[in-house]
Amino acid sequence: MSSSPLPICEHAKAGLAKAKLETARRLKELNDAEHKLHELEAAQPPDEAAIEAQKAKVDQARDNWLEARKKQKDWQEAVDELCNP
């Protein structure tokens, strides 16, 4: 007897659900970092060292979000392939 593809499909769906949560979390981190950067840039007098440090945090948050989006896309492709042959 051949095994059903269902367990693999369910695994892919679980991976996709987890990836969606991670993407949302990373987007919130990016939005929070950008908000803090805007606050620092608006402060008087501006703290250039803090602004530069926050810009680095924004860049890292953006990289993390983009990576999470890629993983989500990969899981979506797996679901499409495994669950909808």
mmCIF file with all atom_site columns, C-alpha atoms in Angstrom:
data_model
loop_
_atom_site.group_PDB
_atom_site.id
_atom_site.type_symbol
_atom_site.label_atom_id
_atom_site.label_alt_id
_atom_site.label_comp_id
_atom_site.label_asym_id
_atom_site.label_entity_id
_atom_site.label_seq_id
_atom_site.pdbx_PDB_ins_code
_atom_site.Cartn_x
_atom_site.Cartn_y
_atom_site.Cartn_z
_atom_site.occupancy
_atom_site.B_iso_or_equiv
_atom_site.pdbx_formal_charge
_atom_site.auth_seq_id
_atom_site.auth_comp_id
_atom_site.auth_asym_id
_atom_site.auth_atom_id
_atom_site.pdbx_PDB_model_num
ATOM 1  C CA . MET A 1 1  ? 0.000  0.000  0.000  1.00 0.00 ? 1  MET A CA 1
ATOM 2  C CA . SER A 1 2  ? 1.217  3.466  -0.794 1.00 0.00 ? 2  SER A CA 1
ATOM 3  C CA . SER A 1 3  ? 0.971  6.102  1.867  1.00 0.00 ? 3  SER A CA 1
ATOM 4  C CA . SER A 1 4  ? -1.325 9.050  1.378  1.00 0.00 ? 4  SER A CA 1
ATOM 5  C CA . PRO A 1 5  ? 0.253  12.416 0.583  1.00 0.00 ? 5  PRO A CA 1
ATOM 6  C CA . LEU A 1 6  ? -1.995 13.947 3.241  1.00 0.00 ? 6  LEU A CA 1
ATOM 7  C CA . PRO A 1 7  ? 0.580  13.923 6.082  1.00 0.00 ? 7  PRO A CA 1
ATOM 8  C CA . ILE A 1 8  ? 3.092  15.717 3.850  1.00 0.00 ? 8  ILE A CA 1
ATOM 9  C CA . CYS A 1 9  ? 0.411  18.196 2.808  1.00 0.00 ? 9  CYS A CA 1
ATOM 10 C CA . GLU A 1 10 ? -0.549 18.815 6.433  1.00 0.00 ? 10 GLU A CA 1
ATOM 11 C CA . HIS A 1 11 ? 3.119  19.327 7.333  1.00 0.00 ? 11 HIS A CA 1
ATOM 12 C CA . ALA A 1 12 ? 3.439  21.892 4.548  1.00 0.00 ? 12 ALA A CA 1
ATOM 13 C CA . LYS A 1 13 ? 0.275  23.680 5.690  1.00 0.00 ? 13 LYS A CA 1
ATOM 14 C CA . ALA A 1 14 ? 1.597  23.807 9.260  1.00 0.00 ? 14 ALA A CA 1
ATOM 15 C CA . GLY A 1 15 ? 4.895  25.181 7.980  1.00 0.00 ? 15 GLY A CA 1
ATOM 16 C CA . LEU A 1 16 ? 3.047  27.819 5.968  1.00 0.00 ? 16 LEU A CA 1
ATOM 17 C CA . ALA A 1 17 ? 0.954  28.849 8.983  1.00 0.00 ? 17 ALA A CA 1
ATOM 18 C CA . LYS A 1 18 ? 4.092  29.185 11.107 1.00 0.00 ? 18 LYS A CA 1
ATOM 19 C CA . ALA A 1 19 ? 5.836  31.148 8.343  1.00 0.00 ? 19 ALA A CA 1
ATOM 20 C CA . LYS A 1 20 ? 2.880  33.539 8.084  1.00 0.00 ? 20 LYS A CA 1
ATOM 21 C CA . LEU A 1 21 ? 3.072  34.226 11.827 1.00 0.00 ? 21 LEU A CA 1
ATOM 22 C CA . GLU A 1 22 ? 6.824  34.820 11.586 1.00 0.00 ? 22 GLU A CA 1
ATOM 23 C CA . THR A 1 23 ? 6.353  37.181 8.633  1.00 0.00 ? 23 THR A CA 1
ATOM 24 C CA . ALA A 1 24 ? 3.736  39.164 10.561 1.00 0.00 ? 24 ALA A CA 1
ATOM 25 C CA . ARG A 1 25 ? 6.000  39.328 13.614 1.00 0.00 ? 25 ARG A CA 1
ATOM 26 C CA . ARG A 1 26 ? 8.935  40.518 11.522 1.00 0.00 ? 26 ARG A CA 1
ATOM 27 C CA . LEU A 1 27 ? 6.774  43.153 9.806  1.00 0.00 ? 27 LEU A CA 1
ATOM 28 C CA . LYS A 1 28 ? 5.695  44.474 13.223 1.00 0.00 ? 28 LYS A CA 1
ATOM 29 C CA . GLU A 1 29 ? 9.352  44.651 14.279 1.00 0.00 ? 29 GLU A CA 1
ATOM 30 C CA . LEU A 1 30 ? 10.159 46.600 11.100 1.00 0.00 ? 30 LEU A CA 1
ATOM 31 C CA . ASN A 1 31 ? 7.254  48.997 11.625 1.00 0.00 ? 31 ASN A CA 1
ATOM 32 C CA . ASP A 1 32 ? 8.245  49.538 15.267 1.00 0.00 ? 32 ASP A CA 1
ATOM 33 C CA . ALA A 1 33 ? 11.876 50.199 14.303 1.00 0.00 ? 33 ALA A CA 1
ATOM 34 C CA . GLU A 1 34 ? 10.839 52.661 11.582 1.00 0.00 ? 34 GLU A CA 1
ATOM 35 C CA . HIS A 1 35 ? 8.486  54.440 14.002 1.00 0.00 ? 35 HIS A CA 1
ATOM 36 C CA . LYS A 1 36 ? 11.273 54.819 16.563 1.00 0.00 ? 36 LYS A CA 1
ATOM 37 C CA . LEU A 1 37 ? 13.594 56.127 13.841 1.00 0.00 ? 37 LEU A CA 1
ATOM 38 C CA . HIS A 1 38 ? 11.042 58.774 12.855 1.00 0.00 ? 38 HIS A CA 1
ATOM 39 C CA . GLU A 1 39 ? 10.711 59.805 16.498 1.00 0.00 ? 39 GLU A CA 1
ATOM 40 C CA . LEU A 1 40 ? 14.498 60.110 16.842 1.00 0.00 ? 40 LEU A CA 1
ATOM 41 C CA . GLU A 1 41 ? 14.745 62.138 13.621 1.00 0.00 ? 41 GLU A CA 1
ATOM 42 C CA . ALA A 1 42 ? 12.005 64.513 14.847 1.00 0.00 ? 42 ALA A CA 1
ATOM 43 C CA . ALA A 1 43 ? 13.599 65.044 18.272 1.00 0.00 ? 43 ALA A CA 1
ATOM 44 C CA . GLN A 1 44 ? 15.194 68.392 19.015 1.00 0.00 ? 44 GLN A CA 1
ATOM 45 C CA . PRO A 1 45 ? 18.097 68.432 19.147 1.00 0.00 ? 45 PRO A CA 1
ATOM 46 C CA . PRO A 1 46 ? 18.571 65.288 17.045 1.00 0.00 ? 46 PRO A CA 1
ATOM 47 C CA . ASP A 1 47 ? 20.883 62.631 18.475 1.00 0.00 ? 47 ASP A CA 1
ATOM 48 C CA . GLU A 1 48 ? 22.883 61.627 15.410 1.00 0.00 ? 48 GLU A CA 1
ATOM 49 C CA . ALA A 1 49 ? 24.478 58.597 17.085 1.00 0.00 ? 49 ALA A CA 1
ATOM 50 C CA . ALA A 1 50 ? 21.074 57.262 18.144 1.00 0.00 ? 50 ALA A CA 1
ATOM 51 C CA . ILE A 1 51 ? 19.665 57.936 14.666 1.00 0.00 ? 51 ILE A CA 1
ATOM 52 C CA . GLU A 1 52 ? 22.494 56.011 12.991 1.00 0.00 ? 52 GLU A CA 1
ATOM 53 C CA . ALA A 1 53 ? 22.124 53.118 15.437 1.00 0.00 ? 53 ALA A CA 1
ATOM 54 C CA . GLN A 1 54 ? 18.369 53.021 14.797 1.00 0.00 ? 54 GLN A CA 1
ATOM 55 C CA . LYS A 1 55 ? 18.928 53.102 11.014 1.00 0.00 ? 55 LYS A CA 1
ATOM 56 C CA . ALA A 1 56 ? 21.038 49.961 11.421 1.00 0.00 ? 56 ALA A CA 1
ATOM 57 C CA . LYS A 1 57 ? 18.197 48.366 13.408 1.00 0.00 ? 57 LYS A CA 1
ATOM 58 C CA . VAL A 1 58 ? 15.731 49.302 10.656 1.00 0.00 ? 58 VAL A CA 1
ATOM 59 C CA . ASP A 1 59 ? 18.008 47.766 8.030  1.00 0.00 ? 59 ASP A CA 1
ATOM 60 C CA . GLN A 1 60 ? 18.315 44.552 10.060 1.00 0.00 ? 60 GLN A CA 1
ATOM 61 C CA . ALA A 1 61 ? 14.564 44.432 10.675 1.00 0.00 ? 61 ALA A CA 1
ATOM 62 C CA . ARG A 1 62 ? 13.945 44.880 6.930  1.00 0.00 ? 62 ARG A CA 1
ATOM 63 C CA . ASP A 1 63 ? 16.372 42.053 6.118  1.00 0.00 ? 63 ASP A CA 1
ATOM 64 C CA . ASN A 1 64 ? 14.660 39.796 8.671  1.00 0.00 ? 64 ASN A CA 1
ATOM 65 C CA . TRP A 1 65 ? 11.225 40.605 7.236  1.00 0.00 ? 65 TRP A CA 1
ATOM 66 C CA . LEU A 1 66 ? 12.367 39.952 3.662  1.00 0.00 ? 66 LEU A CA 1
ATOM 67 C CA . GLU A 1 67 ? 13.851 36.618 4.730  1.00 0.00 ? 67 GLU A CA 1
ATOM 68 C CA . ALA A 1 68 ? 10.605 35.682 6.488  1.00 0.00 ? 68 ALA A CA 1
ATOM 69 C CA . ARG A 1 69 ? 8.624  36.621 3.362  1.00 0.00 ? 69 ARG A CA 1
ATOM 70 C CA . LYS A 1 70 ? 10.855 34.383 1.245  1.00 0.00 ? 70 LYS A CA 1
ATOM 71 C CA . LYS A 1 71 ? 10.342 31.453 3.629  1.00 0.00 ? 71 LYS A CA 1
ATOM 72 C CA . GLN A 1 72 ? 6.591  32.053 3.545  1.00 0.00 ? 72 GLN A CA 1
ATOM 73 C CA . LYS A 1 73 ? 6.671  32.031 -0.267 1.00 0.00 ? 73 LYS A CA 1
ATOM 74 C CA . ASP A 1 74 ? 8.651  28.777 -0.230 1.00 0.00 ? 74 ASP A CA 1
ATOM 75 C CA . TRP A 1 75 ? 6.093  27.167 2.113  1.00 0.00 ? 75 TRP A CA 1
ATOM 76 C CA . GLN A 1 76 ? 3.242  28.443 -0.070 1.00 0.00 ? 76 GLN A CA 1
ATOM 77 C CA . GLU A 1 77 ? 4.855  26.821 -3.097 1.00 0.00 ? 77 GLU A CA 1
ATOM 78 C CA . ALA A 1 78 ? 5.228  23.569 -1.140 1.00 0.00 ? 78 ALA A CA 1
ATOM 79 C CA . VAL A 1 79 ? 1.543  23.648 -0.157 1.00 0.00 ? 79 VAL A CA 1
ATOM 80 C CA . ASP A 1 80 ? 0.527  24.340 -3.750 1.00 0.00 ? 80 ASP A CA 1
ATOM 81 C CA . GLU A 1 81 ? 2.649  21.465 -5.013 1.00 0.00 ? 81 GLU A CA 1
ATOM 82 C CA . LEU A 1 82 ? 1.889  18.897 -2.294 1.00 0.00 ? 82 LEU A CA 1
ATOM 83 C CA . CYS A 1 83 ? -1.752 19.645 -1.561 1.00 0.00 ? 83 CYS A CA 1
ATOM 84 C CA . ASN A 1 84 ? -2.990 20.482 -5.054 1.00 0.00 ? 84 ASN A CA 1
ATOM 85 C CA . PRO A 1 85 ? -1.182 18.060 -7.368 1.00 0.00 ? 85 PRO A CA 1
#
